[in-house]
JSON list of C-alpha atoms in Angstrom, two decimals:
[
{"chain": "A", "resi": 473, "resn": "ASN", "atom": "CA", "xyz": [20.85, -45.03, -57.23]},
{"chain": "A", "resi": 474, "resn": "ALA", "atom": "CA", "xyz": [18.29, -42.18, -57.78]},
{"chain": "A", "resi": 475, "resn": "GLY", "atom": "CA", "xyz": [15.13, -44.41, -57.68]},
{"chain": "A", "resi": 476, "resn": "VAL", "atom": "CA", "xyz": [12.34, -42.77, -59.67]},
{"chain": "A", "resi": 477, "resn": "THR", "atom": "CA", "xyz": [12.98, -39.36, -61.12]},
{"chain": "A", "resi": 478, "resn": "GLN", "atom": "CA", "xyz": [10.40, -37.01, -62.72]},
{"chain": "A", "resi": 479, "resn": "THR", "atom": "CA", "xyz": [10.80, -33.86, -64.79]},
{"chain": "A", "resi": 480, "resn": "PRO", "atom": "CA", "xyz": [9.75, -31.16, -64.66]},
{"chain": "A", "resi": 481, "resn": "LYS", "atom": "CA", "xyz": [8.92, -30.49, -61.00]},
{"chain": "A", "resi": 482, "resn": "PHE", "atom": "CA", "xyz": [6.60, -27.64, -61.80]},
{"chain": "A", "resi": 483, "resn": "GLN", "atom": "CA", "xyz": [4.83, -26.56, -64.94]},
{"chain": "A", "resi": 484, "resn": "VAL", "atom": "CA", "xyz": [2.26, -23.96, -65.92]},
{"chain": "A", "resi": 485, "resn": "LEU", "atom": "CA", "xyz": [0.40, -24.39, -69.17]},
{"chain": "A", "resi": 486, "resn": "LYS", "atom": "CA", "xyz": [-2.33, -22.42, -71.01]},
{"chain": "A", "resi": 487, "resn": "THR", "atom": "CA", "xyz": [-5.46, -24.24, -72.08]},
{"chain": "A", "resi": 488, "resn": "GLY", "atom": "CA", "xyz": [-4.84, -26.12, -75.38]},
{"chain": "A", "resi": 489, "resn": "GLN", "atom": "CA", "xyz": [-1.01, -26.37, -74.99]},
{"chain": "A", "resi": 490, "resn": "SER", "atom": "CA", "xyz": [0.68, -29.73, -75.02]},
{"chain": "A", "resi": 491, "resn": "MET", "atom": "CA", "xyz": [3.48, -31.14, -72.90]},
{"chain": "A", "resi": 492, "resn": "THR", "atom": "CA", "xyz": [5.13, -34.34, -71.95]},
{"chain": "A", "resi": 493, "resn": "LEU", "atom": "CA", "xyz": [5.94, -35.43, -68.40]},
{"chain": "A", "resi": 494, "resn": "GLN", "atom": "CA", "xyz": [9.04, -37.58, -68.20]},
{"chain": "A", "resi": 495, "resn": "CYS", "atom": "CA", "xyz": [9.74, -40.44, -65.76]},
{"chain": "A", "resi": 496, "resn": "ALA", "atom": "CA", "xyz": [12.74, -42.66, -65.34]},
{"chain": "A", "resi": 497, "resn": "GLN", "atom": "CA", "xyz": [13.69, -45.40, -62.95]},
{"chain": "A", "resi": 498, "resn": "ASP", "atom": "CA", "xyz": [17.06, -47.07, -62.34]},
{"chain": "A", "resi": 499, "resn": "MET", "atom": "CA", "xyz": [15.86, -50.10, -60.35]},
{"chain": "A", "resi": 500, "resn": "ASN", "atom": "CA", "xyz": [15.44, -52.37, -63.43]},
{"chain": "A", "resi": 501, "resn": "HIS", "atom": "CA", "xyz": [11.68, -52.66, -62.71]},
{"chain": "A", "resi": 502, "resn": "ASN", "atom": "CA", "xyz": [9.29, -54.11, -65.25]},
{"chain": "A", "resi": 503, "resn": "SER", "atom": "CA", "xyz": [6.16, -52.17, -64.22]},
{"chain": "A", "resi": 504, "resn": "MET", "atom": "CA", "xyz": [5.64, -48.46, -64.30]},
{"chain": "A", "resi": 505, "resn": "TYR", "atom": "CA", "xyz": [2.65, -46.29, -63.56]},
{"chain": "A", "resi": 506, "resn": "TRP", "atom": "CA", "xyz": [1.25, -42.73, -63.91]},
{"chain": "A", "resi": 507, "resn": "TYR", "atom": "CA", "xyz": [-1.09, -41.38, -61.22]},
{"chain": "A", "resi": 508, "resn": "ARG", "atom": "CA", "xyz": [-2.77, -38.01, -60.62]},
{"chain": "A", "resi": 509, "resn": "GLN", "atom": "CA", "xyz": [-3.62, -36.52, -57.27]},
{"chain": "A", "resi": 510, "resn": "ASP", "atom": "CA", "xyz": [-6.14, -33.76, -56.90]},
{"chain": "A", "resi": 511, "resn": "PRO", "atom": "CA", "xyz": [-6.31, -31.66, -53.70]},
{"chain": "A", "resi": 512, "resn": "GLY", "atom": "CA", "xyz": [-7.56, -33.65, -50.71]},
{"chain": "A", "resi": 513, "resn": "MET", "atom": "CA", "xyz": [-7.88, -36.83, -52.73]},
{"chain": "A", "resi": 514, "resn": "GLY", "atom": "CA", "xyz": [-6.17, -40.15, -53.06]},
{"chain": "A", "resi": 515, "resn": "LEU", "atom": "CA", "xyz": [-4.20, -41.09, -56.09]},
{"chain": "A", "resi": 516, "resn": "ARG", "atom": "CA", "xyz": [-5.95, -42.16, -59.31]},
{"chain": "A", "resi": 517, "resn": "LEU", "atom": "CA", "xyz": [-4.28, -44.38, -61.86]},
{"chain": "A", "resi": 518, "resn": "ILE", "atom": "CA", "xyz": [-4.05, -42.81, -65.38]},
{"chain": "A", "resi": 519, "resn": "TYR", "atom": "CA", "xyz": [-2.02, -45.49, -67.25]},
{"chain": "A", "resi": 520, "resn": "TYR", "atom": "CA", "xyz": [0.37, -48.23, -66.41]},
{"chain": "A", "resi": 521, "resn": "SER", "atom": "CA", "xyz": [2.83, -50.45, -68.16]},
{"chain": "A", "resi": 522, "resn": "ALA", "atom": "CA", "xyz": [3.26, -53.95, -66.91]},
{"chain": "A", "resi": 523, "resn": "SER", "atom": "CA", "xyz": [6.41, -54.50, -69.01]},
{"chain": "A", "resi": 524, "resn": "GLU", "atom": "CA", "xyz": [8.44, -52.88, -71.71]},
{"chain": "A", "resi": 525, "resn": "GLY", "atom": "CA", "xyz": [6.33, -52.57, -74.85]},
{"chain": "A", "resi": 526, "resn": "THR", "atom": "CA", "xyz": [2.92, -52.72, -73.20]},
{"chain": "A", "resi": 527, "resn": "THR", "atom": "CA", "xyz": [0.67, -50.07, -71.78]},
{"chain": "A", "resi": 528, "resn": "ASP", "atom": "CA", "xyz": [-2.91, -50.15, -70.40]},
{"chain": "A", "resi": 529, "resn": "LYS", "atom": "CA", "xyz": [-5.49, -47.69, -69.33]},
{"chain": "A", "resi": 530, "resn": "GLY", "atom": "CA", "xyz": [-6.19, -47.01, -65.65]},
{"chain": "A", "resi": 531, "resn": "GLU", "atom": "CA", "xyz": [-9.12, -45.27, -64.07]},
{"chain": "A", "resi": 532, "resn": "VAL", "atom": "CA", "xyz": [-8.77, -41.87, -65.65]},
{"chain": "A", "resi": 533, "resn": "PRO", "atom": "CA", "xyz": [-7.02, -42.15, -69.07]},
{"chain": "A", "resi": 534, "resn": "ASN", "atom": "CA", "xyz": [-9.05, -39.62, -71.05]},
{"chain": "A", "resi": 535, "resn": "GLY", "atom": "CA", "xyz": [-6.94, -36.71, -72.28]},
{"chain": "A", "resi": 536, "resn": "TYR", "atom": "CA", "xyz": [-3.64, -38.49, -71.84]},
{"chain": "A", "resi": 537, "resn": "ASN", "atom": "CA", "xyz": [-1.28, -40.72, -73.85]},
{"chain": "A", "resi": 538, "resn": "VAL", "atom": "CA", "xyz": [1.74, -42.60, -72.67]},
{"chain": "A", "resi": 539, "resn": "SER", "atom": "CA", "xyz": [4.85, -44.14, -74.15]},
{"chain": "A", "resi": 540, "resn": "ARG", "atom": "CA", "xyz": [7.04, -46.86, -72.57]},
{"chain": "A", "resi": 541, "resn": "LEU", "atom": "CA", "xyz": [10.15, -45.75, -74.39]},
{"chain": "A", "resi": 542, "resn": "ASN", "atom": "CA", "xyz": [12.36, -48.53, -72.89]},
{"chain": "A", "resi": 543, "resn": "LYS", "atom": "CA", "xyz": [12.52, -50.39, -69.64]},
{"chain": "A", "resi": 544, "resn": "ARG", "atom": "CA", "xyz": [13.73, -47.29, -67.78]},
{"chain": "A", "resi": 545, "resn": "GLU", "atom": "CA", "xyz": [11.46, -44.55, -69.15]},
{"chain": "A", "resi": 546, "resn": "PHE", "atom": "CA", "xyz": [7.68, -43.99, -69.11]},
{"chain": "A", "resi": 547, "resn": "SER", "atom": "CA", "xyz": [6.30, -40.73, -70.42]},
{"chain": "A", "resi": 548, "resn": "LEU", "atom": "CA", "xyz": [2.90, -39.11, -70.11]},
{"chain": "A", "resi": 549, "resn": "ARG", "atom": "CA", "xyz": [1.68, -36.64, -72.71]},
{"chain": "A", "resi": 550, "resn": "LEU", "atom": "CA", "xyz": [-1.09, -34.12, -72.56]},
{"chain": "A", "resi": 551, "resn": "GLU", "atom": "CA", "xyz": [-1.99, -33.29, -76.17]},
{"chain": "A", "resi": 552, "resn": "SER", "atom": "CA", "xyz": [-4.42, -30.42, -75.43]},
{"chain": "A", "resi": 553, "resn": "ALA", "atom": "CA", "xyz": [-4.27, -29.38, -71.74]},
{"chain": "A", "resi": 554, "resn": "ALA", "atom": "CA", "xyz": [-7.49, -28.40, -69.92]},
{"chain": "A", "resi": 555, "resn": "PRO", "atom": "CA", "xyz": [-7.97, -26.76, -66.53]},
{"chain": "A", "resi": 556, "resn": "SER", "atom": "CA", "xyz": [-9.37, -30.06, -65.27]},
{"chain": "A", "resi": 557, "resn": "GLN", "atom": "CA", "xyz": [-5.96, -31.50, -65.69]},
{"chain": "A", "resi": 558, "resn": "THR", "atom": "CA", "xyz": [-4.46, -29.27, -63.07]},
{"chain": "A", "resi": 559, "resn": "SER", "atom": "CA", "xyz": [-3.07, -31.77, -60.59]},
{"chain": "A", "resi": 560, "resn": "VAL", "atom": "CA", "xyz": [0.03, -33.33, -59.12]},
{"chain": "A", "resi": 561, "resn": "TYR", "atom": "CA", "xyz": [1.29, -36.20, -61.24]},
{"chain": "A", "resi": 562, "resn": "PHE", "atom": "CA", "xyz": [3.20, -39.07, -59.75]},
{"chain": "A", "resi": 563, "resn": "CYS", "atom": "CA", "xyz": [5.20, -41.77, -61.54]},
{"chain": "A", "resi": 564, "resn": "ALA", "atom": "CA", "xyz": [5.91, -45.06, -59.82]},
{"chain": "A", "resi": 565, "resn": "SER", "atom": "CA", "xyz": [7.63, -48.33, -60.60]},
{"chain": "A", "resi": 566, "resn": "SER", "atom": "CA", "xyz": [7.54, -51.88, -59.21]},
{"chain": "A", "resi": 567, "resn": "GLY", "atom": "CA", "xyz": [9.59, -55.01, -59.70]},
{"chain": "A", "resi": 568, "resn": "GLN", "atom": "CA", "xyz": [9.08, -58.53, -58.54]},
{"chain": "A", "resi": 569, "resn": "GLY", "atom": "CA", "xyz": [8.47, -57.38, -54.97]},
{"chain": "A", "resi": 570, "resn": "TYR", "atom": "CA", "xyz": [5.28, -56.02, -53.57]},
{"chain": "A", "resi": 571, "resn": "GLU", "atom": "CA", "xyz": [6.01, -52.37, -53.21]},
{"chain": "A", "resi": 572, "resn": "GLN", "atom": "CA", "xyz": [5.66, -49.52, -55.62]},
{"chain": "A", "resi": 573, "resn": "PHE", "atom": "CA", "xyz": [8.38, -46.82, -55.58]},
{"chain": "A", "resi": 574, "resn": "PHE", "atom": "CA", "xyz": [7.20, -43.26, -56.26]},
{"chain": "A", "resi": 575, "resn": "GLY", "atom": "CA", "xyz": [8.89, -40.17, -57.74]},
{"chain": "A", "resi": 576, "resn": "PRO", "atom": "CA", "xyz": [8.65, -36.71, -56.21]},
{"chain": "A", "resi": 577, "resn": "GLY", "atom": "CA", "xyz": [5.80, -35.55, -58.43]},
{"chain": "A", "resi": 578, "resn": "THR", "atom": "CA", "xyz": [5.19, -32.91, -61.06]},
{"chain": "A", "resi": 579, "resn": "ARG", "atom": "CA", "xyz": [2.87, -30.03, -60.10]},
{"chain": "A", "resi": 580, "resn": "LEU", "atom": "CA", "xyz": [0.94, -28.96, -63.17]},
{"chain": "A", "resi": 581, "resn": "THR", "atom": "CA", "xyz": [-1.33, -25.94, -63.43]},
{"chain": "A", "resi": 582, "resn": "VAL", "atom": "CA", "xyz": [-3.42, -25.33, -66.53]},
{"chain": "A", "resi": 583, "resn": "LEU", "atom": "CA", "xyz": [-4.81, -21.80, -66.86]},
{"chain": "B", "resi": 774, "resn": "ASP", "atom": "CA", "xyz": [-10.54, -55.14, -55.87]},
{"chain": "B", "resi": 775, "resn": "ALA", "atom": "CA", "xyz": [-12.08, -54.81, -52.50]},
{"chain": "B", "resi": 776, "resn": "LYS", "atom": "CA", "xyz": [-12.94, -51.40, -51.01]},
{"chain": "B", "resi": 777, "resn": "THR", "atom": "CA", "xyz": [-11.42, -50.07, -47.81]},
{"chain": "B", "resi": 778, "resn": "THR", "atom": "CA", "xyz": [-12.81, -47.75, -45.14]},
{"chain": "B", "resi": 779, "resn": "GLN", "atom": "CA", "xyz": [-10.59, -45.67, -42.90]},
{"chain": "B", "resi": 780, "resn": "PRO", "atom": "CA", "xyz": [-11.27, -42.86, -40.35]},
{"chain": "B", "resi": 781, "resn": "THR", "atom": "CA", "xyz": [-10.66, -39.43, -41.91]},
{"chain": "B", "resi": 782, "resn": "SER", "atom": "CA", "xyz": [-8.25, -38.22, -39.27]},
{"chain": "B", "resi": 783, "resn": "MET", "atom": "CA", "xyz": [-6.53, -39.27, -35.97]},
{"chain": "B", "resi": 784, "resn": "ASP", "atom": "CA", "xyz": [-4.28, -37.79, -33.38]},
{"chain": "B", "resi": 785, "resn": "CYS", "atom": "CA", "xyz": [-1.51, -39.36, -31.46]},
{"chain": "B", "resi": 786, "resn": "ALA", "atom": "CA", "xyz": [0.97, -38.12, -28.82]},
{"chain": "B", "resi": 787, "resn": "GLU", "atom": "CA", "xyz": [4.68, -38.25, -29.65]},
{"chain": "B", "resi": 788, "resn": "GLY", "atom": "CA", "xyz": [6.22, -41.41, -28.25]},
{"chain": "B", "resi": 789, "resn": "ARG", "atom": "CA", "xyz": [3.00, -43.27, -27.98]},
{"chain": "B", "resi": 790, "resn": "ALA", "atom": "CA", "xyz": [1.78, -45.99, -30.23]},
{"chain": "B", "resi": 791, "resn": "ALA", "atom": "CA", "xyz": [-0.42, -44.98, -33.17]},
{"chain": "B", "resi": 792, "resn": "ASN", "atom": "CA", "xyz": [-3.02, -47.53, -34.10]},
{"chain": "B", "resi": 793, "resn": "LEU", "atom": "CA", "xyz": [-4.64, -46.92, -37.51]},
{"chain": "B", "resi": 794, "resn": "PRO", "atom": "CA", "xyz": [-7.64, -49.06, -38.35]},
{"chain": "B", "resi": 795, "resn": "CYS", "atom": "CA", "xyz": [-8.91, -50.20, -41.78]},
{"chain": "B", "resi": 796, "resn": "ASN", "atom": "CA", "xyz": [-12.09, -52.00, -42.70]},
{"chain": "B", "resi": 797, "resn": "HIS", "atom": "CA", "xyz": [-12.01, -54.27, -45.75]},
{"chain": "B", "resi": 798, "resn": "SER", "atom": "CA", "xyz": [-15.06, -56.50, -45.21]},
{"chain": "B", "resi": 799, "resn": "THR", "atom": "CA", "xyz": [-15.34, -57.54, -48.92]},
{"chain": "B", "resi": 800, "resn": "ILE", "atom": "CA", "xyz": [-11.73, -58.75, -49.15]},
{"chain": "B", "resi": 801, "resn": "SER", "atom": "CA", "xyz": [-11.20, -61.92, -51.20]},
{"chain": "B", "resi": 802, "resn": "GLY", "atom": "CA", "xyz": [-9.02, -64.85, -50.22]},
{"chain": "B", "resi": 803, "resn": "ASN", "atom": "CA", "xyz": [-6.18, -63.95, -52.57]},
{"chain": "B", "resi": 804, "resn": "GLU", "atom": "CA", "xyz": [-6.09, -60.21, -51.82]},
{"chain": "B", "resi": 805, "resn": "TYR", "atom": "CA", "xyz": [-3.31, -58.61, -49.86]},
{"chain": "B", "resi": 806, "resn": "VAL", "atom": "CA", "xyz": [-3.57, -55.66, -47.49]},
{"chain": "B", "resi": 807, "resn": "TYR", "atom": "CA", "xyz": [-1.04, -52.88, -48.22]},
{"chain": "B", "resi": 808, "resn": "TRP", "atom": "CA", "xyz": [-0.25, -49.72, -46.27]},
{"chain": "B", "resi": 809, "resn": "TYR", "atom": "CA", "xyz": [1.42, -46.68, -47.78]},
{"chain": "B", "resi": 810, "resn": "ARG", "atom": "CA", "xyz": [1.89, -43.19, -46.32]},
{"chain": "B", "resi": 811, "resn": "GLN", "atom": "CA", "xyz": [2.27, -39.76, -47.90]},
{"chain": "B", "resi": 812, "resn": "ILE", "atom": "CA", "xyz": [4.15, -37.05, -46.10]},
{"chain": "B", "resi": 813, "resn": "HIS", "atom": "CA", "xyz": [3.26, -33.49, -47.02]},
{"chain": "B", "resi": 814, "resn": "SER", "atom": "CA", "xyz": [2.43, -34.05, -50.72]},
{"chain": "B", "resi": 815, "resn": "GLN", "atom": "CA", "xyz": [5.64, -36.07, -51.34]},
{"chain": "B", "resi": 816, "resn": "GLY", "atom": "CA", "xyz": [5.36, -39.26, -53.34]},
{"chain": "B", "resi": 817, "resn": "PRO", "atom": "CA", "xyz": [3.77, -42.08, -51.32]},
{"chain": "B", "resi": 818, "resn": "GLN", "atom": "CA", "xyz": [5.99, -44.42, -49.42]},
{"chain": "B", "resi": 819, "resn": "TYR", "atom": "CA", "xyz": [5.47, -48.15, -48.97]},
{"chain": "B", "resi": 820, "resn": "ILE", "atom": "CA", "xyz": [5.15, -49.25, -45.28]},
{"chain": "B", "resi": 821, "resn": "ILE", "atom": "CA", "xyz": [4.04, -52.86, -45.05]},
{"chain": "B", "resi": 822, "resn": "HIS", "atom": "CA", "xyz": [1.79, -55.57, -46.50]},
{"chain": "B", "resi": 823, "resn": "GLY", "atom": "CA", "xyz": [0.23, -58.82, -45.44]},
{"chain": "B", "resi": 824, "resn": "LEU", "atom": "CA", "xyz": [-2.08, -61.62, -46.46]},
{"chain": "B", "resi": 825, "resn": "LYS", "atom": "CA", "xyz": [-3.21, -63.55, -43.36]},
{"chain": "B", "resi": 826, "resn": "ASN", "atom": "CA", "xyz": [-0.53, -63.44, -40.73]},
{"chain": "B", "resi": 827, "resn": "ASN", "atom": "CA", "xyz": [0.58, -60.48, -38.70]},
{"chain": "B", "resi": 828, "resn": "GLU", "atom": "CA", "xyz": [3.64, -58.74, -40.08]},
{"chain": "B", "resi": 829, "resn": "THR", "atom": "CA", "xyz": [6.29, -56.55, -38.65]},
{"chain": "B", "resi": 830, "resn": "ASN", "atom": "CA", "xyz": [9.20, -54.59, -40.15]},
{"chain": "B", "resi": 831, "resn": "GLU", "atom": "CA", "xyz": [11.43, -51.77, -39.10]},
{"chain": "B", "resi": 832, "resn": "MET", "atom": "CA", "xyz": [8.73, -49.18, -39.68]},
{"chain": "B", "resi": 833, "resn": "ALA", "atom": "CA", "xyz": [5.49, -50.73, -38.41]},
{"chain": "B", "resi": 834, "resn": "SER", "atom": "CA", "xyz": [3.40, -53.75, -37.46]},
{"chain": "B", "resi": 835, "resn": "LEU", "atom": "CA", "xyz": [0.32, -54.98, -39.36]},
{"chain": "B", "resi": 836, "resn": "ILE", "atom": "CA", "xyz": [-2.35, -56.90, -37.45]},
{"chain": "B", "resi": 837, "resn": "ILE", "atom": "CA", "xyz": [-4.99, -58.60, -39.61]},
{"chain": "B", "resi": 838, "resn": "THR", "atom": "CA", "xyz": [-8.11, -60.12, -37.96]},
{"chain": "B", "resi": 839, "resn": "GLU", "atom": "CA", "xyz": [-8.73, -63.85, -38.30]},
{"chain": "B", "resi": 840, "resn": "ASP", "atom": "CA", "xyz": [-11.67, -63.26, -40.72]},
{"chain": "B", "resi": 841, "resn": "ARG", "atom": "CA", "xyz": [-9.49, -60.77, -42.64]},
{"chain": "B", "resi": 842, "resn": "LYS", "atom": "CA", "xyz": [-12.26, -58.20, -42.71]},
{"chain": "B", "resi": 843, "resn": "SER", "atom": "CA", "xyz": [-10.22, -55.56, -40.91]},
{"chain": "B", "resi": 844, "resn": "SER", "atom": "CA", "xyz": [-6.64, -54.67, -40.07]},
{"chain": "B", "resi": 845, "resn": "THR", "atom": "CA", "xyz": [-4.66, -52.31, -37.93]},
{"chain": "B", "resi": 846, "resn": "LEU", "atom": "CA", "xyz": [-1.43, -50.56, -38.70]},
{"chain": "B", "resi": 847, "resn": "ILE", "atom": "CA", "xyz": [0.69, -49.93, -35.60]},
{"chain": "B", "resi": 848, "resn": "LEU", "atom": "CA", "xyz": [3.49, -47.33, -35.33]},
{"chain": "B", "resi": 849, "resn": "PRO", "atom": "CA", "xyz": [5.00, -48.39, -32.05]},
{"chain": "B", "resi": 850, "resn": "HIS", "atom": "CA", "xyz": [6.56, -45.07, -30.99]},
{"chain": "B", "resi": 851, "resn": "ALA", "atom": "CA", "xyz": [5.16, -42.28, -33.11]},
{"chain": "B", "resi": 852, "resn": "THR", "atom": "CA", "xyz": [7.37, -39.29, -33.86]},
{"chain": "B", "resi": 853, "resn": "LEU", "atom": "CA", "xyz": [6.56, -35.91, -35.33]},
{"chain": "B", "resi": 854, "resn": "ARG", "atom": "CA", "xyz": [8.02, -37.19, -38.61]},
{"chain": "B", "resi": 855, "resn": "ASP", "atom": "CA", "xyz": [5.24, -39.82, -38.78]},
{"chain": "B", "resi": 856, "resn": "THR", "atom": "CA", "xyz": [2.65, -37.04, -39.36]},
{"chain": "B", "resi": 857, "resn": "ALA", "atom": "CA", "xyz": [1.20, -38.04, -42.80]},
{"chain": "B", "resi": 858, "resn": "VAL", "atom": "CA", "xyz": [-1.78, -39.48, -44.65]},
{"chain": "B", "resi": 859, "resn": "TYR", "atom": "CA", "xyz": [-1.88, -43.23, -44.30]},
{"chain": "B", "resi": 860, "resn": "TYR", "atom": "CA", "xyz": [-3.54, -45.34, -47.01]},
{"chain": "B", "resi": 861, "resn": "CYS", "atom": "CA", "xyz": [-4.88, -48.79, -46.62]},
{"chain": "B", "resi": 862, "resn": "ILE", "atom": "CA", "xyz": [-5.21, -50.63, -49.94]},
{"chain": "B", "resi": 863, "resn": "VAL", "atom": "CA", "xyz": [-6.42, -54.09, -50.79]},
{"chain": "B", "resi": 864, "resn": "ARG", "atom": "CA", "xyz": [-5.19, -55.70, -53.94]},
{"chain": "B", "resi": 865, "resn": "GLY", "atom": "CA", "xyz": [-4.91, -59.09, -55.61]},
{"chain": "B", "resi": 866, "resn": "ASP", "atom": "CA", "xyz": [-1.60, -60.23, -56.93]},
{"chain": "B", "resi": 867, "resn": "ALA", "atom": "CA", "xyz": [-2.62, -62.16, -60.05]},
{"chain": "B", "resi": 868, "resn": "GLY", "atom": "CA", "xyz": [-0.17, -62.19, -62.84]},
{"chain": "B", "resi": 869, "resn": "ASN", "atom": "CA", "xyz": [1.25, -58.79, -63.80]},
{"chain": "B", "resi": 870, "resn": "ASN", "atom": "CA", "xyz": [-1.70, -56.84, -62.45]},
{"chain": "B", "resi": 871, "resn": "ARG", "atom": "CA", "xyz": [-0.10, -54.51, -59.93]},
{"chain": "B", "resi": 872, "resn": "LYS", "atom": "CA", "xyz": [-2.73, -51.75, -59.96]},
{"chain": "B", "resi": 873, "resn": "LEU", "atom": "CA", "xyz": [-3.49, -50.12, -56.65]},
{"chain": "B", "resi": 874, "resn": "ILE", "atom": "CA", "xyz": [-6.87, -48.41, -56.02]},
{"chain": "B", "resi": 875, "resn": "TRP", "atom": "CA", "xyz": [-6.39, -45.56, -53.56]},
{"chain": "B", "resi": 876, "resn": "GLY", "atom": "CA", "xyz": [-8.94, -44.16, -51.08]},
{"chain": "B", "resi": 877, "resn": "LEU", "atom": "CA", "xyz": [-8.76, -40.98, -49.10]},
{"chain": "B", "resi": 878, "resn": "GLY", "atom": "CA", "xyz": [-6.61, -42.40, -46.28]},
{"chain": "B", "resi": 879, "resn": "THR", "atom": "CA", "xyz": [-6.34, -41.34, -42.64]},
{"chain": "B", "resi": 880, "resn": "SER", "atom": "CA", "xyz": [-4.59, -38.09, -41.82]},
{"chain": "B", "resi": 881, "resn": "LEU", "atom": "CA", "xyz": [-2.48, -38.81, -38.78]},
{"chain": "B", "resi": 882, "resn": "ALA", "atom": "CA", "xyz": [-1.27, -35.88, -36.69]},
{"chain": "B", "resi": 883, "resn": "VAL", "atom": "CA", "xyz": [1.45, -36.65, -34.18]},
{"chain": "B", "resi": 884, "resn": "ASN", "atom": "CA", "xyz": [1.48, -34.01, -31.43]},
{"chain": "B", "resi": 885, "resn": "PRO", "atom": "CA", "xyz": [4.38, -33.03, -29.18]}
]
């Protein structure tokens, strides 16, 4: 039981490049989330998916797209990376209980 | 969702109780109080949550005032591994809305 996994762990991009961050959970959770965390800040919600087949914008969706591929997987895509998107990205999932389970994060630098 | 206010930082001696306060004066009747912590840039970890009554689990206790405008997270015997940023979050639980709005949290340093 791995919980929430994220790939890659680290990534460096040049401005304008695209990439997809992958997230998977093996807890059969309905809801999944993408957050970003900038230095010294709390987490900000980018997108979330309340159930398979649905996605909704969070606080800071601009510049990102998401895909809920199936119940297990929720990916985050940066179409044209900008230096302002340098951050740590966390994926999380939640089931019928009250807690969200977080992955280890992806550390992204955009030059 | 209601806004929370927490001290920026706190210190605690190892082995002593750590009491972390949180103010949520605009909390609504159906909103829960959640606590998470984040150790050294790892993914956040759920600690405890409550609505009205005090709660206790293997990690911590949560004390909520009778008017629900503030709460305190208690780590009964703090260890060095409890050094982390602690987040107090208030959220409703209507339907499938499980969004959490995160503040800056309290940076707790447990000292030997």
